XYZ file of C-alpha atoms in Angstrom:
555
model
C -51.423 3.946 -39.252
C -53.867 6.470 -38.419
C -54.523 10.074 -39.923
C -53.422 13.057 -38.262
C -53.112 16.631 -38.813
C -54.198 17.993 -42.082
C -55.505 14.738 -43.088
C -58.008 14.631 -40.272
C -60.059 17.462 -41.939
C -60.798 14.985 -44.847
C -64.696 14.930 -45.777
C -65.350 18.460 -44.642
C -66.370 19.388 -48.175
C -68.390 16.492 -48.933
C -69.450 15.621 -45.540
C -68.339 11.862 -45.861
C -65.483 10.203 -43.015
C -62.805 9.971 -45.538
C -60.386 10.167 -42.818
C -62.065 6.774 -41.485
C -61.755 5.509 -45.472
C -57.907 6.489 -45.434
C -57.225 4.455 -42.040
C -58.959 1.363 -42.970
C -57.068 1.210 -46.318
C -53.876 1.622 -44.477
C -54.487 -0.947 -41.782
C -54.849 -3.084 -45.151
C -51.547 -1.595 -46.549
C -49.597 -2.197 -43.183
C -50.381 -5.780 -42.798
C -47.161 -7.032 -43.905
C -45.253 -4.750 -41.655
C -47.430 -5.924 -38.387
C -46.586 -9.637 -39.914
C -42.728 -8.546 -39.895
C -43.073 -6.483 -36.328
C -44.614 -10.230 -35.115
C -41.857 -11.940 -36.327
C -39.237 -9.501 -35.131
C -40.559 -9.674 -31.765
C -40.185 -13.211 -31.764
C -36.757 -12.926 -32.841
C -35.844 -10.581 -29.906
C -37.772 -13.287 -27.597
C -35.359 -15.902 -28.981
C -32.144 -13.586 -28.565
C -33.369 -13.326 -24.617
C -33.860 -16.981 -24.311
C -30.131 -17.606 -25.740
C -28.744 -14.993 -23.642
C -30.408 -16.744 -20.731
C -28.658 -20.065 -21.756
C -25.373 -18.006 -22.509
C -25.411 -16.646 -18.924
C -26.417 -20.025 -17.254
C -23.709 -21.671 -19.220
C -21.310 -18.807 -18.252
C -22.004 -19.637 -14.446
C -21.335 -23.192 -15.500
C -18.063 -22.392 -16.717
C -17.168 -20.135 -13.471
C -18.436 -23.105 -11.316
C -15.325 -25.295 -12.939
C -12.893 -22.790 -11.281
C -12.096 -24.833 -8.474
C -11.309 -27.700 -10.936
C -9.250 -25.466 -13.425
C -6.074 -24.779 -11.560
C -2.806 -23.834 -13.240
C -1.607 -26.888 -14.845
C 0.243 -29.302 -12.697
C -1.167 -27.551 -9.351
C -3.260 -29.244 -6.995
C -7.117 -29.370 -6.420
C -8.008 -29.820 -2.891
C -7.533 -33.514 -2.807
C -5.166 -33.264 0.279
C -5.015 -31.425 3.505
C -2.263 -30.797 5.828
C -2.726 -30.474 9.581
C -0.061 -29.349 12.125
C -0.332 -30.429 15.836
C -1.713 -27.759 18.006
C 1.146 -25.559 19.574
C 3.387 -26.653 16.379
C 5.872 -24.105 15.273
C 5.161 -24.023 11.736
C 2.268 -23.820 9.343
C 1.706 -26.364 6.204
C 0.048 -25.838 3.044
C -0.726 -28.914 0.631
C 0.866 -28.174 -3.062
C 1.283 -30.178 -6.168
C 2.433 -33.927 -5.831
C 1.440 -34.249 -2.339
C 1.222 -37.810 -0.836
C -0.122 -39.331 2.324
C 1.761 -39.203 5.428
C 2.391 -38.573 9.128
C 5.460 -36.763 9.980
C 7.287 -35.290 13.341
C 8.755 -32.190 13.009
C 11.076 -29.784 15.250
C 11.856 -26.209 14.716
C 15.753 -25.917 15.587
C 16.125 -22.549 14.201
C 14.584 -19.653 12.466
C 15.776 -17.741 9.532
C 16.784 -14.093 10.399
C 17.903 -10.881 8.292
C 21.022 -9.161 9.397
C 20.228 -5.934 11.091
C 23.116 -3.678 12.496
C 23.033 -0.495 13.977
C 25.702 2.494 14.818
C 26.851 2.527 18.303
C 25.977 5.664 20.457
C 28.106 8.471 21.868
C 31.804 8.653 21.111
C 31.832 4.935 19.755
C 29.468 6.143 16.973
C 30.866 6.245 13.354
C 31.345 9.689 11.792
C 31.453 10.894 8.312
C 34.753 12.814 8.233
C 35.097 16.505 7.197
C 35.436 18.212 4.208
C 33.674 17.411 0.795
C 35.891 14.871 -1.090
C 34.265 12.120 -2.860
C 34.289 9.086 -0.425
C 33.306 5.371 -1.193
C 31.044 2.851 0.669
C 31.073 -0.629 -0.823
C 28.635 -3.326 -0.229
C 28.944 -6.770 -0.703
C 25.952 -9.071 0.074
C 26.286 -12.951 -0.100
C 26.308 -16.002 2.490
C 28.534 -16.452 5.523
C 30.182 -19.539 5.754
C 29.787 -21.990 8.413
C 32.928 -20.578 10.111
C 32.150 -17.030 9.594
C 35.136 -16.488 8.094
C 33.887 -15.582 4.551
C 30.918 -14.475 2.720
C 30.371 -17.033 -0.025
C 27.938 -17.712 -2.559
C 26.310 -15.373 -5.501
C 28.315 -12.230 -4.235
C 26.421 -8.931 -5.006
C 28.795 -5.993 -4.534
C 27.692 -2.321 -5.213
C 29.872 0.920 -4.708
C 28.320 4.323 -3.605
C 30.071 7.523 -4.256
C 29.351 9.913 -1.606
C 29.817 13.527 -1.100
C 27.649 14.581 1.161
C 27.969 15.535 5.140
C 25.044 14.454 7.062
C 23.753 10.993 8.363
C 20.366 11.690 6.162
C 22.414 11.856 3.061
C 24.036 8.894 3.607
C 20.859 7.137 4.633
C 19.061 8.389 1.432
C 22.335 7.417 -0.979
C 22.306 3.766 0.339
C 18.484 3.287 -0.304
C 18.880 4.595 -4.000
C 21.705 2.699 -4.742
C 19.950 -0.817 -5.109
C 22.804 -2.586 -2.836
C 20.342 -4.872 -1.407
C 20.330 -2.872 2.189
C 17.880 -0.472 3.594
C 18.925 2.389 5.901
C 16.736 4.057 8.161
C 17.485 6.532 11.021
C 16.733 6.155 14.775
C 16.358 9.710 16.842
C 16.664 10.067 20.510
C 15.936 13.311 22.639
C 15.679 16.711 21.520
C 17.839 19.951 20.877
C 21.551 19.685 21.689
C 20.920 16.256 23.484
C 19.414 14.750 20.299
C 21.400 11.460 19.091
C 20.858 9.737 15.622
C 21.842 6.015 15.062
C 22.007 4.507 11.500
C 20.027 1.192 11.210
C 21.125 -0.956 8.295
C 19.198 -4.174 7.192
C 19.505 -6.830 4.488
C 16.642 -6.783 2.084
C 17.287 -10.772 1.902
C 15.819 -12.922 4.460
C 18.242 -15.546 5.954
C 21.330 -16.874 5.322
C 22.096 -15.466 1.841
C 21.466 -11.919 3.132
C 24.772 -11.342 5.000
C 26.517 -7.862 4.039
C 29.779 -6.101 4.685
C 30.608 -2.290 4.161
C 34.120 -1.149 3.369
C 34.231 2.627 3.596
C 37.364 4.813 2.311
C 37.868 8.611 2.914
C 35.657 10.144 5.037
C 33.634 7.171 5.323
C 36.285 4.966 6.600
C 34.602 4.528 10.140
C 31.484 3.244 8.406
C 33.186 -0.211 7.572
C 31.464 -3.443 8.907
C 31.608 -7.347 8.313
C 29.873 -10.262 9.769
C 32.990 -12.336 9.443
C 35.729 -13.047 12.162
C 38.933 -10.795 11.346
C 42.501 -10.967 12.407
C 44.602 -7.783 13.088
C 46.136 -6.776 9.925
C 49.830 -6.580 9.927
C 51.712 -3.372 9.785
C 51.658 -1.779 6.198
C 48.510 -3.872 5.300
C 46.101 -2.405 2.692
C 43.940 0.701 3.600
C 40.750 -1.344 3.307
C 41.934 -4.150 6.055
C 43.109 -1.298 8.291
C 39.505 0.834 8.248
C 37.630 -2.524 8.811
C 39.737 -3.297 11.621
C 39.514 -0.019 13.168
C 36.052 0.103 12.829
C 35.277 -3.177 14.082
C 37.725 -2.914 16.932
C 36.438 0.343 17.938
C 33.069 -0.807 18.150
C 31.282 1.400 15.501
C 28.337 -0.927 15.148
C 26.419 -3.279 17.036
C 24.569 -6.336 15.726
C 21.093 -6.613 16.075
C 20.353 -9.950 14.272
C 22.457 -12.119 12.263
C 21.554 -13.490 8.691
C 21.141 -17.000 9.201
C 18.893 -19.718 7.525
C 16.558 -21.929 9.086
C 16.866 -25.404 10.535
C 14.208 -28.030 10.812
C 14.060 -31.754 12.012
C 11.632 -33.771 10.102
C 11.460 -37.461 11.314
C 14.941 -37.131 12.904
C 16.477 -35.664 9.429
C 17.840 -32.208 9.738
C 16.605 -29.928 6.971
C 18.110 -26.684 6.142
C 16.592 -23.658 4.282
C 17.792 -19.913 3.480
C 14.297 -18.787 4.633
C 11.432 -19.673 6.952
C 9.989 -21.178 4.171
C 10.976 -25.258 3.385
C 9.316 -26.329 0.225
C 11.384 -29.340 -0.706
C 11.617 -31.665 2.135
C 8.157 -33.031 2.091
C 6.537 -33.846 -1.480
C 3.988 -31.305 -2.101
C 3.968 -29.835 1.237
C 5.088 -25.965 1.961
C 6.323 -25.495 5.635
C 6.840 -22.108 7.206
C 8.486 -22.190 10.090
C 7.355 -19.305 12.798
C 8.295 -20.401 16.491
C 11.304 -22.275 17.859
C 10.495 -25.779 19.584
C 11.204 -26.116 23.183
C 14.616 -27.394 23.925
C 15.636 -29.716 26.932
C 19.315 -30.468 26.993
C 20.313 -34.035 27.743
C 21.737 -35.192 31.415
C 25.046 -36.118 30.295
C 25.416 -38.297 33.547
C 22.217 -40.000 33.215
C 21.347 -39.421 29.456
C 17.629 -38.149 30.748
C 16.744 -34.854 29.804
C 17.259 -32.213 32.308
C 15.976 -28.429 32.279
C 16.980 -26.145 29.425
C 16.296 -23.518 26.979
C 12.747 -22.384 27.012
C 10.708 -22.186 23.556
C 11.605 -18.781 22.038
C 15.532 -19.106 22.760
C 17.695 -18.504 19.621
C 20.045 -21.393 19.285
C 22.339 -21.025 16.688
C 23.546 -23.412 14.120
C 26.997 -23.358 15.449
C 25.895 -24.572 18.935
C 22.716 -26.507 17.774
C 21.737 -29.047 20.671
C 21.293 -32.964 20.125
C 18.333 -33.670 18.181
C 16.771 -35.704 20.773
C 16.620 -32.365 23.002
C 14.048 -30.989 20.914
C 9.934 -31.172 21.220
C 8.570 -32.135 17.983
C 5.193 -31.788 16.590
C 2.970 -34.085 14.530
C 1.946 -32.808 10.823
C -0.464 -35.338 9.267
C -0.923 -35.434 5.338
C -4.499 -36.971 4.536
C -6.861 -37.060 1.878
C -9.727 -34.267 1.627
C -12.881 -35.716 0.768
C -15.084 -32.530 1.569
C -12.571 -30.245 -0.598
C -13.254 -32.298 -3.515
C -16.742 -32.751 -2.556
C -17.582 -29.402 -2.287
C -15.786 -28.276 -5.799
C -18.106 -31.052 -7.712
C -21.324 -30.085 -5.734
C -20.721 -26.408 -7.260
C -20.221 -28.023 -10.968
C -23.734 -30.114 -10.417
C -25.550 -27.225 -9.140
C -24.528 -25.099 -12.196
C -25.243 -27.703 -14.540
C -28.658 -28.020 -13.303
C -29.091 -24.579 -13.543
C -28.296 -24.948 -17.420
C -30.439 -27.664 -17.802
C -33.460 -26.150 -15.801
C -33.164 -22.937 -17.911
C -33.069 -24.941 -21.164
C -35.890 -27.033 -20.046
C -38.138 -23.674 -18.926
C -37.480 -22.507 -22.539
C -38.537 -25.556 -24.486
C -41.295 -27.049 -22.098
C -44.508 -28.280 -23.419
C -47.583 -28.848 -21.248
C -49.983 -31.234 -23.114
C -52.986 -30.468 -20.347
C -52.538 -26.663 -20.830
C -55.209 -24.724 -22.612
C -54.965 -24.391 -26.353
C -52.377 -21.298 -27.371
C -50.561 -22.287 -23.746
C -49.107 -25.693 -24.341
C -45.843 -24.480 -25.878
C -43.047 -22.625 -24.355
C -41.440 -19.648 -25.821
C -38.638 -22.113 -27.409
C -40.298 -25.253 -27.596
C -38.928 -27.460 -30.685
C -35.671 -25.270 -30.973
C -33.372 -27.312 -32.166
C -30.387 -25.285 -30.998
C -31.221 -25.695 -27.616
C -31.210 -29.456 -27.841
C -28.057 -29.207 -29.413
C -26.523 -27.164 -26.424
C -27.827 -29.626 -24.072
C -26.389 -32.508 -25.708
C -22.999 -30.723 -26.118
C -22.876 -30.040 -22.508
C -23.870 -33.480 -21.438
C -21.022 -34.915 -23.820
C -18.508 -32.535 -22.465
C -19.194 -33.073 -18.945
C -19.577 -36.885 -19.134
C -17.407 -37.879 -21.704
C -14.049 -39.718 -21.648
C -10.836 -37.584 -20.975
C -7.326 -38.998 -21.559
C -4.876 -37.557 -18.703
C -1.667 -39.631 -18.917
C -1.574 -42.511 -15.943
C -3.852 -40.767 -13.765
C -5.809 -43.845 -13.455
C -9.131 -42.086 -14.181
C -10.967 -41.328 -17.817
C -14.327 -40.070 -16.760
C -16.272 -38.547 -13.613
C -18.469 -41.553 -13.170
C -14.975 -43.505 -11.671
C -15.517 -40.621 -9.066
C -19.002 -41.082 -8.381
C -20.450 -38.476 -10.921
C -23.238 -40.135 -12.816
C -25.172 -38.660 -16.018
C -28.399 -40.267 -14.563
C -28.814 -40.163 -10.865
C -29.017 -42.649 -8.306
C -32.361 -43.749 -6.457
C -31.881 -46.663 -3.706
C -28.758 -47.806 -5.347
C -30.212 -47.577 -8.853
C -30.494 -45.502 -12.021
C -33.450 -43.075 -11.339
C -34.760 -42.606 -14.745
C -37.302 -40.214 -13.829
C -37.613 -37.588 -16.198
C -36.704 -34.504 -14.038
C -33.402 -36.644 -12.757
C -30.250 -34.976 -14.278
C -27.415 -35.966 -12.391
C -26.165 -37.504 -9.054
C -22.663 -37.455 -6.976
C -22.233 -40.824 -5.081
C -20.048 -39.733 -1.958
C -19.208 -43.302 -1.631
C -17.412 -43.636 -4.979
C -15.773 -40.664 -4.373
C -14.415 -41.713 -0.953
C -13.477 -45.190 -2.478
C -11.546 -43.183 -5.790
C -9.926 -41.021 -2.786
C -8.526 -44.023 -1.037
C -7.228 -45.659 -4.363
C -3.529 -45.442 -4.448
C -3.426 -46.248 -7.795
C -5.741 -43.108 -8.959
C -4.117 -39.704 -9.158
C -6.707 -37.403 -8.800
C -4.448 -33.959 -8.840
C -3.045 -35.411 -12.300
C -6.627 -36.064 -13.568
C -8.002 -32.695 -12.677
C -5.209 -30.761 -13.095
C -3.076 -32.358 -15.820
C 0.981 -32.329 -15.746
C 3.213 -29.097 -16.009
C 5.630 -29.450 -18.947
C 9.279 -29.261 -17.674
C 12.413 -28.284 -19.465
C 15.974 -28.906 -18.838
C 18.550 -26.149 -18.657
C 18.967 -26.814 -22.183
C 15.473 -25.972 -23.413
C 14.739 -29.797 -24.043
C 11.359 -31.136 -22.772
C 12.158 -33.676 -20.062
C 8.265 -33.898 -19.222
C 5.305 -33.406 -21.353
C 2.758 -31.279 -20.377
C -0.734 -32.655 -20.425
C -4.325 -31.051 -19.945
C -6.174 -32.051 -16.877
C -10.092 -32.649 -16.911
C -10.660 -29.271 -15.706
C -8.714 -27.762 -18.278
C -10.124 -29.692 -21.151
C -13.748 -29.209 -20.134
C -13.006 -25.427 -19.687
C -11.908 -25.273 -23.185
C -14.836 -27.315 -24.339
C -17.356 -24.827 -22.623
C -15.284 -21.722 -24.130
C -15.876 -22.962 -27.642
C -19.169 -23.243 -26.910
C -19.443 -19.631 -25.445
C -16.879 -18.171 -28.308
C -18.555 -15.316 -29.884
C -17.216 -15.972 -33.328
C -16.699 -19.515 -33.773
C -18.748 -21.054 -30.878
C -22.265 -22.858 -31.555
C -23.822 -20.587 -28.883
C -22.195 -17.459 -30.365
C -22.736 -18.183 -33.886
C -26.541 -18.778 -33.191
C -26.637 -15.322 -31.301
C -25.198 -13.767 -34.111
C -27.502 -15.146 -36.516
C -30.451 -14.054 -34.685
C -28.998 -10.340 -34.118
C -28.385 -10.373 -38.042
C -32.098 -11.244 -38.484
C -33.127 -8.516 -36.327
C -31.087 -5.977 -37.694
C -32.170 -7.047 -41.239
C -35.949 -6.819 -40.210
C -35.319 -3.621 -38.477
C -33.825 -2.231 -41.960
C -36.975 -3.975 -43.631
C -39.516 -2.409 -41.435
C -37.911 1.032 -41.689
C -38.176 0.764 -45.689
C -41.800 -0.724 -45.149
C -42.699 2.360 -42.948
C -41.268 4.755 -45.392
C -43.272 3.365 -48.231
C -46.574 3.464 -46.163
C -46.003 6.877 -45.301
C -45.867 7.749 -49.203
C -48.834 5.257 -49.821
C -50.900 7.267 -47.033
C -49.851 10.580 -48.178
C -50.902 9.844 -51.739
C -54.304 8.728 -50.274
C -54.833 11.741 -48.351
C -54.051 13.846 -51.429
C -56.612 11.681 -53.730
C -59.266 11.741 -51.088
C -58.911 15.405 -50.787
C -58.914 16.070 -54.592
C -61.968 13.775 -54.318
C -63.745 15.517 -51.387
C -62.891 19.191 -53.218
C -64.753 17.283 -56.427
C -67.679 16.182 -54.217
C -68.130 19.552 -52.572
C -68.128 21.277 -56.083
C -70.829 19.063 -57.466
C -72.721 19.341 -54.224
C -72.598 23.137 -54.986
C -73.749 22.594 -58.215
C -76.174 20.227 -57.536
C -77.788 22.557 -54.926
C -77.607 25.659 -57.680
C -79.351 23.402 -59.981
C -81.861 22.516 -57.779
C -82.407 26.090 -56.646
C -82.984 27.218 -60.341
C -85.511 24.375 -61.121
C -87.462 25.232 -58.047
C -87.556 29.183 -59.232
C -88.614 27.785 -62.728
C -91.420 25.743 -61.330
C -92.368 28.899 -59.061
C -92.287 31.015 -62.162
C -94.762 28.541 -64.137
C -97.231 28.100 -61.138
C -97.568 32.102 -61.221
């Protein structure tokens, strides 16, 4: 601490450099503060070091994301490859198995869409303002197209409007499961409007029927077959027959499910997505297979419908007439290799960070041999915890795997097929061992990495007990290390932060005490300076008087 302001004028009266004296005294007084500040600087550096380790450990946790899938979901152990030109795509899900399949797409799922007729045949909203009803029923069309079945949804709209736009808006806000829009053609007097209705449900389960009454009688429609109602029949049946026989609506697209053929077995789905035919594989159908009708005379195939022609379920051709495409489900070495390489790289980063912080170089100059955190016991603990977490044994049901070493991931790297004990060696991935594990039918890598999802019956009883996979268990251990309250790294970081805060408060108290001490020294030296100035003046006066007396005596 140095003297500034008024204190800098000390010694003017006495001619002595009292400010320098006070500064020298304060340097001695401030020695404990200097030692505390040096200690605080070391704690701050330690906090920074722990922050570097925490960042590297967080990156390692992120690198595990490819192995930490939702329980029961798949890591990229399998891949599905569809033959070029296939009318489907395939995605590997949980529970996939090796297989080779021949698949044909016989029918694509479609959504029911209808449009009002043009001209005089178009349905009209009746005159007046009486409330009229329009009832929608959505469900599945039976195979004979005679009825709607399944989980039927019925919605009735009370309508008082008079325009097609008002009817469109009423339908769209009703939640009936049917969306309405208007097509317009022409302008002015020649302008025409058509109401388009489309089911919100794709496939066979999205068929819908409309029953209109009152002013909406002409807006009745059904996708089912009809017989002319007998005389005196119910108004609903009469309205429906009149609307249908009068051609009030045109069918743009029927509601139908998808049909595929997998290895000669016909598979049906309400939508173009098939999830339960091939274990662990999801098929999305997008194009019809080419069909060639058999020659009934010779049994050979001749010309037929080209790819893209719609073939309805009721008129499906023999399976032998459809062109099939191959789907091959194989093991995927590259996907798992890539995920493990990410883990290795992140692991190296953590270890390198710790090594740099704790390194000791005996050949360096004195005072430079040790690094910032050389000998820090906590960082040794972090290193050991991470190694044990990554290379420890894990119990994951009957997966056939208990540790990464069975998959070619070793704590000690291999060199020329032998353990590499070089001091810089930390870990290695033996691709050959991984390939061998992938081809071993007794090993379930999906189960090992991702565990087993809990399954409950309708009564709530657990039928399949959930099991944590390797990824989930390892991630939990790393999360525990990083936990700010209970984790080892979190506790250590909090401890250093607490030390720094305590030192900051102690430094503030010491500065206040030093400022008071400095002020006391300034006051004392100021008094001394004044006293010495007075004594100097007295001495000068006495010397002058004595000189006068001597002068008088001589004269």
